[in-house]
Amino acid sequence: MRKLIVFFFSYIIWSLLAWPFDPATGEVFWLNIFVGLFAAGFVALLFDELFFERHSKVVNPLSYFWFLIYLPVFSYYCLLANIDVMYRAIHPSLPIKPGIVKIRTSLESNSGITALANSITLTPGTLTVDVDMENKLLYVHWINVQSTDIDEATEMIAGRFERILRRIFE
Amino acid sequence: MSETAGLIIVFIGLIFDFFGCFGLVRFPDVFNRVQAATKCVTIGTCFILLGVVVYLGFGAIGIKSLIAMVFIVITTPTAAHAISRAAYLSGVELADQTVVDQYAEDLDDIREKR
């Protein structure tokens, strides 16, 4: 099952990159398609363990629905982050107050924590420095520290993403 | 029409990239610089690729730039995390303005575990 899903996704990415038809003439490049099938099968056989642990979430349509909700939320905060960092970079007195704070996460799976850490890095003034998988702690560099309390910082930095990510990955 | 819109989006992306580089030069230490580099350059490059999609339409090239956007959004934060962690563990000092460092308190535990 897992090999099948990896095969499916690799083949889709292959065909999007290789584009095996010519829209002007309607010609289809069969060699391209067969090489793609071969390559995707190869990847699926060898590397299927690297991508995800359980397949129940990958075939669940509800997690795709929540992913579609997550995209605009994430894009909005990402844009906000950029304008914030831009403002700090061009302001003459460089208004920064940096520090490294600890936050707690309630996510369990590897992919969930990866997505959370990456989202934190791309959003307002925060950058994940390290993850402690055992104690479920994230060390976050914050360009404008507003709170050093672990619960308050968790709510401010991760709260908005965690609620949606839990539905996608857990 | 779509050509003009595409060029405008590419220009917005260039502005973001420019200010990202500006922050890279002005911020005081590695961590702040990585912040400027990841955020502004990620979204700037995404805007440039989006401009390419609008300019050329959903052809072979447009789809390729959409896929490139996805991979940039996945890989840039990962690289930023690796750089900042490597910098911290190899002893790069934080800037003078730093107000708090809770990572230092737990650093011995973390080193022992690995």
Coordinates of C-alpha atoms in Angstrom, one line a residue, chain A residues 50-113:
Chain A
L50 CA 11.5 7.5 4.0
F51 CA 8.3 9.3 3.2
F52 CA 5.7 8.5 5.8
E53 CA 5.0 6.1 8.6
R54 CA 1.3 5.4 8.3
H55 CA -0.8 5.5 5.1
S56 CA -4.1 6.0 6.8
K57 CA -3.7 9.8 6.6
V58 CA -2.5 9.9 3.0
V59 CA -5.6 8.2 1.7
N60 CA -7.9 10.1 4.0
P61 CA -9.7 12.9 2.0
L62 CA -10.4 14.9 5.2
S63 CA -6.7 15.6 5.7
Y64 CA -6.5 17.1 2.1
F65 CA -9.5 19.2 3.0
W66 CA -7.7 20.6 6.1
F67 CA -4.6 21.0 4.0
L68 CA -6.6 23.3 1.6
I69 CA -7.7 25.3 4.6
Y70 CA -4.2 25.5 5.9
L71 CA -2.7 26.9 2.7
P72 CA -4.4 30.4 2.8
V73 CA -3.9 30.7 6.6
F74 CA -0.2 29.9 6.1
S75 CA 0.2 32.2 3.1
Y76 CA -1.4 35.1 5.0
Y77 CA 1.0 34.7 8.0
C78 CA 3.9 34.2 5.6
L79 CA 3.2 37.5 3.8
L80 CA 2.8 39.2 7.2
A81 CA 6.2 37.8 8.3
N82 CA 7.9 39.2 5.2
I83 CA 6.5 42.7 5.7
D84 CA 7.5 42.6 9.3
V85 CA 11.0 41.5 8.6
M86 CA 11.3 44.0 5.8
Y87 CA 10.2 46.8 8.1
R88 CA 12.8 45.8 10.7
A89 CA 15.5 45.7 8.0
I90 CA 14.9 49.1 6.6
H91 CA 14.1 51.0 9.9
P92 CA 17.1 53.2 10.7
S93 CA 17.3 52.2 14.4
L94 CA 17.0 48.4 13.7
P95 CA 14.1 47.6 16.1
I96 CA 15.0 44.0 17.1
K97 CA 14.9 42.2 20.4
P98 CA 16.2 38.7 19.6
G99 CA 16.3 35.7 21.8
I100 CA 15.8 31.9 21.9
V101 CA 12.7 30.6 23.6
K102 CA 11.4 27.2 24.3
I103 CA 7.9 26.1 23.2
R104 CA 6.0 22.9 23.7
T105 CA 4.2 21.0 21.0
S106 CA 1.5 18.4 21.3
L107 CA 2.0 16.9 17.9
E108 CA 3.2 13.3 17.8
S109 CA 4.2 12.2 14.3
N110 CA 7.5 13.1 12.6
S111 CA 5.8 14.6 9.6
G112 CA 3.6 16.8 11.8
I113 CA 6.5 18.2 13.8

